[in-house]
Amino acid sequence: MKRNFFRFIVVLSCLMTLNIPTFAYSSATRGSDQISAYYIEVTTDPGRINVEFSVTGVGRVDKLGCESIYVYAKQDSRWRLVEAWVEDDEGMSRSNTFVHSNVIFCNGTAGVEYKVVATIFSENSLGRDTRSETTYVTGE
């Protein structure tokens, strides 16, 4: 738990120290007109799956954060949905801001294979942009 809190503080500190005006970038050097940077990492601790994310908009945006997190457990040769969060769930997104970071926790079972699909987003007057990552972990 201390390890995840430390990671969160480090990511937040790095984002806060990068106080570079958005006009210094051309659209060719950033990912999109809505997302400046993002980070998604899935780790495990005994009995738990941790989904850590951070997304930075291009300047202050209307809404940003994690659009969805889906956690699937492998059962025989199939993936079964065991947990899901969407952008309006607590801790998933914020409005009228330039950055949002959080860690979402899910129960995990030792030896079980999990697939986690996390999608971050940023929305401004130009529209909405998303980035998704799929990560496979084994419960501890």
N, CA, C and O atoms as a GROMACS GRO file, in nm:
protein
  560
    1MET      N    1   0.083  -0.118   0.000
    1MET     CA    2   0.000   0.000   0.000
    1MET      C    3   0.088   0.126   0.000
    1MET      O    4   0.060   0.222  -0.072
    2LYS      N    5   0.195   0.124   0.082
    2LYS     CA    6   0.286   0.238   0.085
    2LYS      C    7   0.353   0.256  -0.051
    2LYS      O    8   0.378   0.368  -0.094
    3ARG      N    9   0.383   0.144  -0.118
    3ARG     CA   10   0.447   0.149  -0.249
    3ARG      C   11   0.356   0.220  -0.350
    3ARG      O   12   0.403   0.303  -0.428
    4ASN      N   13   0.229   0.187  -0.350
    4ASN     CA   14   0.135   0.250  -0.444
    4ASN      C   15   0.114   0.397  -0.411
    4ASN      O   16   0.105   0.480  -0.501
    5PHE      N   17   0.107   0.430  -0.283
    5PHE     CA   18   0.092   0.570  -0.244
    5PHE      C   19   0.215   0.648  -0.288
    5PHE      O   20   0.202   0.761  -0.338
    6PHE      N   21   0.335   0.590  -0.271
    6PHE     CA   22   0.458   0.656  -0.313
    6PHE      C   23   0.458   0.679  -0.463
    6PHE      O   24   0.496   0.786  -0.510
    7ARG      N   25   0.416   0.578  -0.541
    7ARG     CA   26   0.409   0.594  -0.687
    7ARG      C   27   0.314   0.707  -0.725
    7ARG      O   28   0.345   0.789  -0.812
    8PHE      N   29   0.199   0.712  -0.660
    8PHE     CA   30   0.101   0.816  -0.686
    8PHE      C   31   0.161   0.954  -0.661
    8PHE      O   32   0.145   1.045  -0.742
    9ILE      N   33   0.230   0.970  -0.549
    9ILE     CA   34   0.292   1.099  -0.514
    9ILE      C   35   0.400   1.135  -0.616
    9ILE      O   36   0.410   1.251  -0.656
   10VAL      N   37   0.480   1.039  -0.658
   10VAL     CA   38   0.586   1.065  -0.756
   10VAL      C   39   0.526   1.111  -0.889
   10VAL      O   40   0.572   1.209  -0.948
   11VAL      N   41   0.422   1.040  -0.936
   11VAL     CA   42   0.358   1.078  -1.063
   11VAL      C   43   0.298   1.216  -1.052
   11VAL      O   44   0.315   1.299  -1.142
   12LEU      N   45   0.228   1.242  -0.943
   12LEU     CA   46   0.165   1.373  -0.924
   12LEU      C   47   0.271   1.483  -0.916
   12LEU      O   48   0.252   1.590  -0.975
   13SER      N   49   0.381   1.459  -0.846
   13SER     CA   50   0.488   1.557  -0.836
   13SER      C   51   0.549   1.588  -0.973
   13SER      O   52   0.574   1.703  -1.007
   14CYS      N   53   0.572   1.482  -1.051
   14CYS     CA   54   0.629   1.501  -1.184
   14CYS      C   55   0.535   1.584  -1.272
   14CYS      O   56   0.579   1.674  -1.343
   15LEU      N   57   0.408   1.554  -1.265
   15LEU     CA   58   0.312   1.628  -1.346
   15LEU      C   59   0.304   1.775  -1.305
   15LEU      O   60   0.290   1.863  -1.389
   16MET      N   61   0.314   1.800  -1.176
   16MET     CA   62   0.305   1.938  -1.128
   16MET      C   63   0.430   2.019  -1.162
   16MET      O   64   0.422   2.141  -1.178
   17THR      N   65   0.545   1.952  -1.172
   17THR     CA   66   0.668   2.025  -1.204
   17THR      C   67   0.680   2.055  -1.352
   17THR      O   68   0.758   2.141  -1.392
   18LEU      N   69   0.603   1.986  -1.434
   18LEU     CA   70   0.606   2.010  -1.578
   18LEU      C   71   0.509   2.122  -1.614
   18LEU      O   72   0.409   2.099  -1.681
   19ASN      N   73   0.538   2.240  -1.569
   19ASN     CA   74   0.452   2.355  -1.592
   19ASN      C   75   0.492   2.424  -1.722
   19ASN      O   76   0.540   2.538  -1.722
   20ILE      N   77   0.472   2.353  -1.832
   20ILE     CA   78   0.509   2.404  -1.964
   20ILE      C   79   0.383   2.454  -2.032
   20ILE      O   80   0.284   2.380  -2.038
   21PRO      N   81   0.382   2.574  -2.082
   21PRO     CA   82   0.262   2.624  -2.148
   21PRO      C   83   0.226   2.538  -2.269
   21PRO      O   84   0.314   2.494  -2.343
   22THR      N   85   0.096   2.515  -2.287
   22THR     CA   86   0.053   2.428  -2.396
   22THR      C   87   0.077   2.490  -2.532
   22THR      O   88   0.086   2.417  -2.631
   23PHE      N   89   0.088   2.621  -2.542
   23PHE     CA   90   0.111   2.680  -2.673
   23PHE      C   91   0.250   2.650  -2.726
   23PHE      O   92   0.278   2.673  -2.843
   24ALA      N   93   0.339   2.598  -2.640
   24ALA     CA   94   0.475   2.566  -2.684
   24ALA      C   95   0.479   2.440  -2.770
   24ALA      O   96   0.580   2.414  -2.835
   25TYR      N   97   0.373   2.364  -2.769
   25TYR     CA   98   0.368   2.242  -2.848
   25TYR      C   99   0.285   2.263  -2.974
   25TYR      O  100   0.184   2.334  -2.971
   26SER      N  101   0.327   2.203  -3.084
   26SER     CA  102   0.241   2.198  -3.201
   26SER      C  103   0.164   2.068  -3.194
   26SER      O  104   0.205   1.976  -3.123
   27SER      N  105   0.053   2.057  -3.266
   27SER     CA  106  -0.027   1.936  -3.258
   27SER      C  107   0.051   1.815  -3.309
   27SER      O  108   0.011   1.702  -3.281
   28ALA      N  109   0.158   1.834  -3.382
   28ALA     CA  110   0.236   1.722  -3.432
   28ALA      C  111   0.320   1.657  -3.322
   28ALA      O  112   0.360   1.542  -3.338
   29THR      N  113   0.346   1.726  -3.210
   29THR     CA  114   0.433   1.670  -3.107
   29THR      C  115   0.356   1.613  -2.989
   29THR      O  116   0.417   1.551  -2.901
   30ARG      N  117   0.228   1.631  -2.983
   30ARG     CA  118   0.154   1.570  -2.872
   30ARG      C  119   0.059   1.465  -2.929
   30ARG      O  120   0.036   1.458  -3.049
   31GLY      N  121   0.005   1.382  -2.840
   31GLY     CA  122  -0.077   1.270  -2.882
   31GLY      C  123  -0.205   1.309  -2.951
   31GLY      O  124  -0.248   1.242  -3.045
   32SER      N  125  -0.268   1.416  -2.908
   32SER     CA  126  -0.395   1.456  -2.968
   32SER      C  127  -0.425   1.600  -2.927
   32SER      O  128  -0.348   1.663  -2.854
   33ASP      N  129  -0.538   1.651  -2.974
   33ASP     CA  130  -0.580   1.785  -2.934
   33ASP      C  131  -0.640   1.787  -2.794
   33ASP      O  132  -0.666   1.895  -2.741
   34GLN      N  133  -0.662   1.670  -2.733
   34GLN     CA  134  -0.720   1.662  -2.600
   34GLN      C  135  -0.625   1.606  -2.494
   34GLN      O  136  -0.631   1.648  -2.379
   35ILE      N  137  -0.538   1.512  -2.532
   35ILE     CA  138  -0.451   1.443  -2.435
   35ILE      C  139  -0.306   1.485  -2.456
   35ILE      O  140  -0.250   1.471  -2.565
   36SER      N  141  -0.247   1.538  -2.350
   36SER     CA  142  -0.106   1.576  -2.354
   36SER      C  143  -0.017   1.457  -2.313
   36SER      O  144   0.086   1.432  -2.375
   37ALA      N  145  -0.059   1.386  -2.208
   37ALA     CA  146   0.017   1.271  -2.158
   37ALA      C  147  -0.075   1.181  -2.078
   37ALA      O  148  -0.177   1.225  -2.025
   38TYR      N  149  -0.038   1.052  -2.072
   38TYR     CA  150  -0.115   0.961  -1.988
   38TYR      C  151  -0.028   0.846  -1.940
   38TYR      O  152   0.080   0.821  -1.994
   39TYR      N  153  -0.078   0.776  -1.838
   39TYR     CA  154  -0.005   0.668  -1.775
   39TYR      C  155  -0.108   0.569  -1.720
   39TYR      O  156  -0.202   0.609  -1.653
   40ILE      N  157  -0.090   0.441  -1.750
   40ILE     CA  158  -0.174   0.335  -1.695
   40ILE      C  159  -0.081   0.222  -1.652
   40ILE      O  160   0.002   0.177  -1.730
   41GLU      N  161  -0.096   0.176  -1.526
   41GLU     CA  162  -0.016   0.064  -1.479
   41GLU      C  163  -0.102  -0.026  -1.391
   41GLU      O  164  -0.176   0.022  -1.305
   42VAL      N  165  -0.092  -0.156  -1.414
   42VAL     CA  166  -0.166  -0.254  -1.334
   42VAL      C  167  -0.064  -0.338  -1.259
   42VAL      O  168   0.028  -0.395  -1.318
   43THR      N  169  -0.080  -0.346  -1.126
   43THR     CA  170   0.009  -0.426  -1.042
   43THR      C  171  -0.077  -0.511  -0.949
   43THR      O  172  -0.199  -0.493  -0.940
   44THR      N  173  -0.012  -0.603  -0.880
   44THR     CA  174  -0.083  -0.685  -0.782
   44THR      C  175  -0.013  -0.681  -0.648
   44THR      O  176   0.108  -0.664  -0.639
   45ASP      N  177  -0.092  -0.696  -0.546
   45ASP     CA  178  -0.047  -0.717  -0.409
   45ASP      C  179  -0.124  -0.839  -0.359
   45ASP      O  180  -0.221  -0.880  -0.423
   46PRO      N  181  -0.083  -0.899  -0.248
   46PRO     CA  182  -0.160  -1.015  -0.199
   46PRO      C  183  -0.309  -0.981  -0.182
   46PRO      O  184  -0.345  -0.893  -0.103
   47GLY      N  185  -0.392  -1.052  -0.257
   47GLY     CA  186  -0.537  -1.034  -0.248
   47GLY      C  187  -0.592  -0.912  -0.319
   47GLY      O  188  -0.710  -0.880  -0.303
   48ARG      N  189  -0.509  -0.843  -0.400
   48ARG     CA  190  -0.556  -0.719  -0.460
   48ARG      C  191  -0.492  -0.692  -0.596
   48ARG      O  192  -0.376  -0.726  -0.620
   49ILE      N  193  -0.571  -0.629  -0.684
   49ILE     CA  194  -0.524  -0.578  -0.814
   49ILE      C  195  -0.533  -0.427  -0.807
   49ILE      O  196  -0.636  -0.372  -0.766
   50ASN      N  197  -0.427  -0.359  -0.847
   50ASN     CA  198  -0.420  -0.213  -0.841
   50ASN      C  199  -0.413  -0.157  -0.983
   50ASN      O  200  -0.324  -0.194  -1.060
   51VAL      N  201  -0.505  -0.068  -1.016
   51VAL     CA  202  -0.504  -0.004  -1.147
   51VAL      C  203  -0.475   0.145  -1.124
   51VAL      O  204  -0.560   0.220  -1.076
   52GLU      N  205  -0.353   0.184  -1.159
   52GLU     CA  206  -0.308   0.322  -1.139
   52GLU      C  207  -0.312   0.394  -1.274
   52GLU      O  208  -0.266   0.342  -1.375
   53PHE      N  209  -0.368   0.515  -1.274
   53PHE     CA  210  -0.376   0.590  -1.399
   53PHE      C  211  -0.353   0.738  -1.373
   53PHE      O  212  -0.374   0.788  -1.262
   54SER      N  213  -0.311   0.806  -1.477
   54SER     CA  214  -0.296   0.951  -1.475
   54SER      C  215  -0.317   0.999  -1.617
   54SER      O  216  -0.267   0.938  -1.712
   55VAL      N  217  -0.389   1.106  -1.633
   55VAL     CA  218  -0.409   1.165  -1.766
   55VAL      C  219  -0.400   1.316  -1.753
   55VAL      O  220  -0.454   1.376  -1.660
   56THR      N  221  -0.329   1.376  -1.847
   56THR     CA  222  -0.312   1.522  -1.851
   56THR      C  223  -0.373   1.573  -1.980
   56THR      O  224  -0.339   1.527  -2.089
   57GLY      N  225  -0.463   1.668  -1.966
   57GLY     CA  226  -0.525   1.729  -2.083
   57GLY      C  227  -0.436   1.836  -2.142
   57GLY      O  228  -0.336   1.875  -2.082
   58VAL      N  229  -0.473   1.884  -2.257
   58VAL     CA  230  -0.403   1.995  -2.320
   58VAL      C  231  -0.467   2.122  -2.262
   58VAL      O  232  -0.568   2.170  -2.312
   59GLY      N  233  -0.404   2.174  -2.156
   59GLY     CA  234  -0.464   2.285  -2.083
   59GLY      C  235  -0.580   2.235  -1.998
   59GLY      O  236  -0.597   2.114  -1.980
   60ARG      N  237  -0.658   2.328  -1.947
   60ARG     CA  238  -0.776   2.292  -1.868
   60ARG      C  239  -0.882   2.238  -1.963
   60ARG      O  240  -0.914   2.302  -2.064
   61VAL      N  241  -0.937   2.120  -1.931
   61VAL     CA  242  -1.035   2.058  -2.017
   61VAL      C  243  -1.168   2.043  -1.944
   61VAL      O  244  -1.175   2.058  -1.822
   62ASP      N  245  -1.272   2.014  -2.020
   62ASP     CA  246  -1.405   2.000  -1.961
   62ASP      C  247  -1.413   1.881  -1.865
   62ASP      O  248  -1.468   1.893  -1.755
   63LYS      N  249  -1.357   1.767  -1.905
   63LYS     CA  250  -1.363   1.647  -1.822
   63LYS      C  251  -1.251   1.553  -1.865
   63LYS      O  252  -1.223   1.540  -1.984
   64LEU      N  253  -1.187   1.487  -1.768
   64LEU     CA  254  -1.085   1.388  -1.801
   64LEU      C  255  -1.070   1.289  -1.689
   64LEU      O  256  -1.114   1.312  -1.576
   65GLY      N  257  -1.008   1.176  -1.721
   65GLY     CA  258  -0.986   1.072  -1.623
   65GLY      C  259  -0.987   0.936  -1.688
   65GLY      O  260  -0.941   0.919  -1.801
   66CYS      N  261  -1.041   0.839  -1.617
   66CYS     CA  262  -1.049   0.703  -1.667
   66CYS      C  263  -1.194   0.677  -1.709
   66CYS      O  264  -1.285   0.681  -1.626
   67GLU      N  265  -1.213   0.651  -1.836
   67GLU     CA  266  -1.347   0.628  -1.891
   67GLU      C  267  -1.404   0.495  -1.842
   67GLU      O  268  -1.523   0.486  -1.811
   68SER      N  269  -1.318   0.392  -1.836
   68SER     CA  270  -1.366   0.261  -1.790
   68SER      C  271  -1.248   0.173  -1.750
   68SER      O  272  -1.137   0.186  -1.800
   69ILE      N  273  -1.278   0.083  -1.657
   69ILE     CA  274  -1.184  -0.022  -1.619
   69ILE      C  275  -1.266  -0.150  -1.613
   69ILE      O  276  -1.366  -0.158  -1.541
   70TYR      N  277  -1.223  -0.251  -1.688
   70TYR     CA  278  -1.288  -0.382  -1.687
   70TYR      C  279  -1.186  -0.485  -1.643
   70TYR      O  280  -1.079  -0.495  -1.702
   71VAL      N  281  -1.220  -0.562  -1.540
   71VAL     CA  282  -1.132  -0.666  -1.489
   71VAL      C  283  -1.198  -0.801  -1.518
   71VAL      O  284  -1.311  -0.828  -1.476
   72TYR      N  285  -1.126  -0.885  -1.591
   72TYR     CA  286  -1.174  -1.018  -1.629
   72TYR      C  287  -1.085  -1.123  -1.562
   72TYR      O  288  -0.964  -1.106  -1.553
   73ALA      N  289  -1.146  -1.231  -1.514
   73ALA     CA  290  -1.072  -1.344  -1.459
   73ALA      C  291  -1.080  -1.459  -1.559
   73ALA      O  292  -1.184  -1.482  -1.621
   74LYS      N  293  -0.970  -1.531  -1.574
   74LYS     CA  294  -0.968  -1.644  -1.667
   74LYS      C  295  -1.032  -1.765  -1.598
   74LYS      O  296  -0.990  -1.808  -1.490
   75GLN      N  297  -1.133  -1.818  -1.664
   75GLN     CA  298  -1.204  -1.935  -1.612
   75GLN      C  299  -1.204  -2.039  -1.722
   75GLN      O  300  -1.270  -2.021  -1.825
   76ASP      N  301  -1.132  -2.148  -1.701
   76ASP     CA  302  -1.106  -2.246  -1.805
   76ASP      C  303  -1.032  -2.174  -1.918
   76ASP      O  304  -0.922  -2.125  -1.896
   77SER      N  305  -1.089  -2.166  -2.037
   77SER     CA  306  -1.020  -2.094  -2.145
   77SER      C  307  -1.092  -1.965  -2.182
   77SER      O  308  -1.066  -1.908  -2.288
   78ARG      N  309  -1.183  -1.918  -2.096
   78ARG     CA  310  -1.262  -1.798  -2.126
   78ARG      C  311  -1.239  -1.690  -2.022
   78ARG      O  312  -1.204  -1.718  -1.907
   79TRP      N  313  -1.259  -1.564  -2.064
   79TRP     CA  314  -1.248  -1.450  -1.974
   79TRP      C  315  -1.387  -1.414  -1.923
   79TRP      O  316  -1.480  -1.395  -2.002
   80ARG      N  317  -1.401  -1.404  -1.790
   80ARG     CA  318  -1.528  -1.370  -1.726
   80ARG      C  319  -1.513  -1.235  -1.656
   80ARG      O  320  -1.421  -1.216  -1.576
   81LEU      N  321  -1.604  -1.141  -1.685
   81LEU     CA  322  -1.600  -1.009  -1.622
   81LEU      C  323  -1.629  -1.024  -1.473
   81LEU      O  324  -1.731  -1.080  -1.434
   82VAL      N  325  -1.536  -0.971  -1.389
   82VAL     CA  326  -1.555  -0.981  -1.244
   82VAL      C  327  -1.573  -0.844  -1.177
   82VAL      O  328  -1.624  -0.836  -1.066
   83GLU      N  329  -1.530  -0.738  -1.244
   83GLU     CA  330  -1.541  -0.604  -1.185
   83GLU      C  331  -1.538  -0.501  -1.296
   83GLU      O  332  -1.469  -0.519  -1.396
   84ALA      N  333  -1.615  -0.391  -1.278
   84ALA     CA  334  -1.616  -0.285  -1.379
   84ALA      C  335  -1.640  -0.150  -1.313
   84ALA      O  336  -1.718  -0.139  -1.218
   85TRP      N  337  -1.573  -0.048  -1.364
   85TRP     CA  338  -1.593   0.090  -1.322
   85TRP      C  339  -1.610   0.174  -1.448
   85TRP      O  340  -1.553   0.142  -1.552
   86VAL      N  341  -1.689   0.281  -1.438
   86VAL     CA  342  -1.707   0.374  -1.550
   86VAL      C  343  -1.675   0.515  -1.502
   86VAL      O  344  -1.660   0.538  -1.382
   87GLU      N  345  -1.664   0.608  -1.596
   87GLU     CA  346  -1.611   0.742  -1.567
   87GLU      C  347  -1.683   0.818  -1.457
   87GLU      O  348  -1.620   0.901  -1.391
   88ASP      N  349  -1.812   0.795  -1.435
   88ASP     CA  350  -1.883   0.869  -1.332
   88ASP      C  351  -1.876   0.804  -1.194
   88ASP      O  352  -1.931   0.857  -1.098
   89ASP      N  353  -1.810   0.688  -1.182
   89ASP     CA  354  -1.788   0.626  -1.051
   89ASP      C  355  -1.685   0.707  -0.974
   89ASP      O  356  -1.601   0.775  -1.033
   90GLU      N  357  -1.692   0.699  -0.842
   90GLU     CA  358  -1.604   0.779  -0.756
   90GLU      C  359  -1.456   0.756  -0.788
   90GLU      O  360  -1.410   0.642  -0.796
   91GLY      N  361  -1.384   0.866  -0.805
   91GLY     CA  362  -1.240   0.861  -0.828
   91GLY      C  363  -1.198   0.839  -0.972
   91GLY      O  364  -1.078   0.839  -1.002
   92MET      N  365  -1.292   0.820  -1.061
   92MET     CA  366  -1.258   0.788  -1.200
   92MET      C  367  -1.231   0.910  -1.287
   92MET      O  368  -1.149   0.903  -1.378
   93SER      N  369  -1.299   1.023  -1.262
   93SER     CA  370  -1.280   1.139  -1.348
   93SER      C  371  -1.305   1.268  -1.272
   93SER      O  372  -1.359   1.268  -1.161
   94ARG      N  373  -1.263   1.378  -1.335
   94ARG     CA  374  -1.284   1.512  -1.279
   94ARG      C  375  -1.323   1.606  -1.391
   94ARG      O  376  -1.293   1.582  -1.508
   95SER      N  377  -1.391   1.714  -1.354
   95SER     CA  378  -1.432   1.815  -1.452
   95SER      C  379  -1.354   1.943  -1.431
   95SER      O  380  -1.309   1.973  -1.320
   96ASN      N  381  -1.338   2.019  -1.539
   96ASN     CA  382  -1.275   2.151  -1.536
   96ASN      C  383  -1.138   2.148  -1.469
   96ASN      O  384  -1.114   2.220  -1.373
   97THR      N  385  -1.050   2.064  -1.520
   97THR     CA  386  -0.916   2.049  -1.462
   97THR      C  387  -0.818   2.016  -1.574
   97THR      O  388  -0.860   1.998  -1.689
   98PHE      N  389  -0.690   2.007  -1.543
   98PHE     CA  390  -0.590   1.975  -1.644
   98PHE      C  391  -0.525   1.839  -1.622
   98PHE      O  392  -0.458   1.787  -1.711
   99VAL      N  393  -0.544   1.779  -1.500
   99VAL     CA  394  -0.484   1.650  -1.472
   99VAL      C  395  -0.569   1.574  -1.371
   99VAL      O  396  -0.631   1.635  -1.283
  100HIS      N  397  -0.572   1.442  -1.385
  100HIS     CA  398  -0.639   1.358  -1.286
  100HIS      C  399  -0.562   1.228  -1.274
  100HIS      O  400  -0.528   1.165  -1.375
  101SER      N  401  -0.532   1.188  -1.149
  101SER     CA  402  -0.461   1.064  -1.120
  101SER      C  403  -0.531   0.993  -1.007
  101SER      O  404  -0.589   1.056  -0.919
  102ASN      N  405  -0.527   0.861  -1.009
  102ASN     CA  406  -0.587   0.784  -0.901
  102ASN      C  407  -0.542   0.639  -0.912
  102ASN      O  408  -0.482   0.598  -1.012
  103VAL      N  409  -0.571   0.563  -0.807
  103VAL     CA  410  -0.549   0.419  -0.807
  103VAL      C  411  -0.682   0.355  -0.769
  103VAL      O  412  -0.742   0.391  -0.667
  104ILE      N  413  -0.728   0.262  -0.850
  104ILE     CA  414  -0.851   0.188  -0.824
  104ILE      C  415  -0.811   0.047  -0.783
  104ILE      O  416  -0.726  -0.015  -0.847
  105PHE      N  417  -0.872  -0.003  -0.677
  105PHE     CA  418  -0.837  -0.134  -0.623
  105PHE      C  419  -0.949  -0.235  -0.648
  105PHE      O  420  -1.067  -0.201  -0.646
  106CYS      N  421  -0.909  -0.360  -0.672
  106CYS     CA  422  -1.003  -0.470  -0.696
  106CYS      C  423  -0.951  -0.593  -0.621
  106CYS      O  424  -0.830  -0.614  -0.612
  107ASN      N  425  -1.041  -0.673  -0.568
  107ASN     CA  426  -0.999  -0.797  -0.502
  107ASN      C  427  -0.942  -0.893  -0.605
  107ASN      O  428  -0.992  -0.902  -0.718
  108GLY      N  429  -0.839  -0.965  -0.566
  108GLY     CA  430  -0.777  -1.064  -0.654
  108GLY      C  431  -0.750  -1.192  -0.576
  108GLY      O  432  -0.737  -1.190  -0.454
  109THR      N  433  -0.742  -1.301  -0.648
  109THR     CA  434  -0.717  -1.432  -0.586
  109THR      C  435  -0.582  -1.485  -0.635
  109THR      O  436  -0.552  -1.480  -0.754
  110ALA      N  437  -0.503  -1.534  -0.542
  110ALA     CA  438  -0.371  -1.587  -0.576
  110ALA      C  439  -0.381  -1.696  -0.681
  110ALA      O  440  -0.465  -1.786  -0.670
  111GLY      N  441  -0.296  -1.687  -0.784
  111GLY     CA  442  -0.289  -1.787  -0.888
  111GLY      C  443  -0.387  -1.770  -1.002
  111GLY      O  444  -0.376  -1.837  -1.105
  112VAL      N  445  -0.484  -1.681  -0.988
  112VAL     CA  446  -0.583  -1.659  -1.094
  112VAL      C  447  -0.526  -1.559  -1.194
  112VAL      O  448  -0.467  -1.458  -1.154
  113GLU      N  449  -0.544  -1.587  -1.324
  113GLU     CA  450  -0.502  -1.494  -1.428
  113GLU      C  451  -0.611  -1.389  -1.451
  113GLU      O  452  -0.730  -1.421  -1.456
  114TYR      N  453  -0.569  -1.264  -1.464
  114TYR     CA  454  -0.662  -1.153  -1.485
  114TYR      C  455  -0.623  -1.075  -1.610
  114TYR      O  456  -0.505  -1.062  -1.643
  115LYS      N  457  -0.723  -1.023  -1.677
  115LYS     CA  458  -0.704  -0.930  -1.788
  115LYS      C  459  -0.772  -0.800  -1.747
  115LYS      O  460  -0.890  -0.800  -1.711
  116VAL      N  461  -0.698  -0.690  -1.753
  116VAL     CA  462  -0.750  -0.559  -1.715
  116VAL      C  463  -0.745  -0.467  -1.837
  116VAL      O  464  -0.639  -0.447  -1.896
  117VAL      N  465  -0.861  -0.413  -1.874
  117VAL     CA  466  -0.870  -0.321  -1.986
  117VAL      C  467  -0.907  -0.184  -1.928
  117VAL      O  468  -1.017  -0.165  -1.876
  118ALA      N  469  -0.814  -0.090  -1.938
  118ALA     CA  470  -0.835   0.045  -1.885
  118ALA      C  471  -0.832   0.145  -1.999
  118ALA      O  472  -0.745   0.139  -2.086
  119THR      N  473  -0.928   0.238  -1.999
  119THR     CA  474  -0.938   0.340  -2.102
  119THR      C  475  -0.941   0.477  -2.037
  119THR      O  476  -1.030   0.505  -1.955
  120ILE      N  477  -0.845   0.563  -2.072
  120ILE     CA  478  -0.844   0.700  -2.019
  120ILE      C  479  -0.904   0.791  -2.126
  120ILE      O  480  -0.912   0.754  -2.243
  121PHE      N  481  -0.946   0.911  -2.084
  121PHE     CA  482  -1.006   1.004  -2.180
  121PHE      C  483  -0.981   1.148  -2.138
  121PHE      O  484  -0.949   1.176  -2.022
  122SER      N  485  -0.995   1.236  -2.234
  122SER     CA  486  -0.995   1.380  -2.210
  122SER      C  487  -1.096   1.440  -2.307
  122SER      O  488  -1.103   1.400  -2.424
  123GLU      N  489  -1.173   1.535  -2.258
  123GLU     CA  490  -1.279   1.595  -2.340
  123GLU      C  491  -1.273   1.746  -2.329
  123GLU      O  492  -1.269   1.803  -2.219
  124ASN      N  493  -1.271   1.811  -2.445
  124ASN     CA  494  -1.276   1.957  -2.448
  124ASN      C  495  -1.366   1.999  -2.564
  124ASN      O  496  -1.437   1.917  -2.620
  125SER      N  497  -1.362   2.126  -2.600
  125SER     CA  498  -1.450   2.177  -2.705
  125SER      C  499  -1.423   2.113  -2.840
  125SER      O  500  -1.508   2.118  -2.929
  126LEU      N  501  -1.305   2.052  -2.858
  126LEU     CA  502  -1.272   1.986  -2.984
  126LEU      C  503  -1.324   1.843  -2.990
  126LEU      O  504  -1.320   1.780  -3.096
  127GLY      N  505  -1.372   1.792  -2.878
  127GLY     CA  506  -1.425   1.656  -2.875
  127GLY      C  507  -1.365   1.574  -2.764
  127GLY      O  508  -1.310   1.627  -2.668
  128ARG      N  509  -1.375   1.443  -2.777
  128ARG     CA  510  -1.325   1.349  -2.677
  128ARG      C  511  -1.223   1.258  -2.744
  128ARG      O  512  -1.241   1.213  -2.857
  129ASP      N  513  -1.114   1.231  -2.670
  129ASP     CA  514  -1.013   1.138  -2.718
  129ASP      C  515  -0.989   1.035  -2.609
  129ASP      O  516  -0.996   1.067  -2.490
  130THR      N  517  -0.961   0.912  -2.648
  130THR     CA  518  -0.936   0.804  -2.553
  130THR      C  519  -0.811   0.728  -2.591
  130THR      O  520  -0.768   0.729  -2.707
  131ARG      N  521  -0.754   0.661  -2.493
  131ARG     CA  522  -0.643   0.568  -2.513
  131ARG      C  523  -0.671   0.449  -2.422
  131ARG      O  524  -0.706   0.466  -2.305
  132SER      N  525  -0.655   0.329  -2.474
  132SER     CA  526  -0.681   0.207  -2.397
  132SER      C  527  -0.556   0.121  -2.387
  132SER      O  528  -0.472   0.120  -2.478
  133GLU      N  529  -0.545   0.050  -2.276
  133GLU     CA  530  -0.438  -0.047  -2.258
  133GLU      C  531  -0.495  -0.173  -2.196
  133GLU      O  532  -0.581  -0.166  -2.109
  134THR      N  533  -0.447  -0.286  -2.243
  134THR     CA  534  -0.486  -0.416  -2.187
  134THR      C  535  -0.364  -0.476  -2.121
  134THR      O  536  -0.257  -0.486  -2.181
  135THR      N  537  -0.380  -0.518  -1.995
  135THR     CA  538  -0.270  -0.574  -1.917
  135THR      C  539  -0.313  -0.707  -1.860
  135THR      O  540  -0.426  -0.723  -1.815
  136TYR      N  541  -0.221  -0.803  -1.860
  136TYR     CA  542  -0.247  -0.936  -1.803
  136TYR      C  543  -0.161  -0.951  -1.678
  136TYR      O  544  -0.041  -0.926  -1.681
  137VAL      N  545  -0.224  -0.993  -1.568
  137VAL     CA  546  -0.152  -1.014  -1.441
  137VAL      C  547  -0.204  -1.142  -1.377
  137VAL      O  548  -0.311  -1.192  -1.412
  138THR      N  549  -0.127  -1.194  -1.283
  138THR     CA  550  -0.169  -1.310  -1.205
  138THR      C  551  -0.180  -1.268  -1.059
  138THR      O  552  -0.089  -1.206  -1.005
  139GLY      N  553  -0.291  -1.301  -0.997
  139GLY     CA  554  -0.315  -1.263  -0.858
  139GLY      C  555  -0.212  -1.323  -0.763
  139GLY      O  556  -0.160  -1.433  -0.784
  140GLU      N  557  -0.184  -1.246  -0.659
  140GLU     CA  558  -0.087  -1.291  -0.555
  140GLU      C  559  -0.162  -1.345  -0.436
  140GLU      O  560  -0.100  -1.388  -0.338
   0.00000   0.00000   0.00000
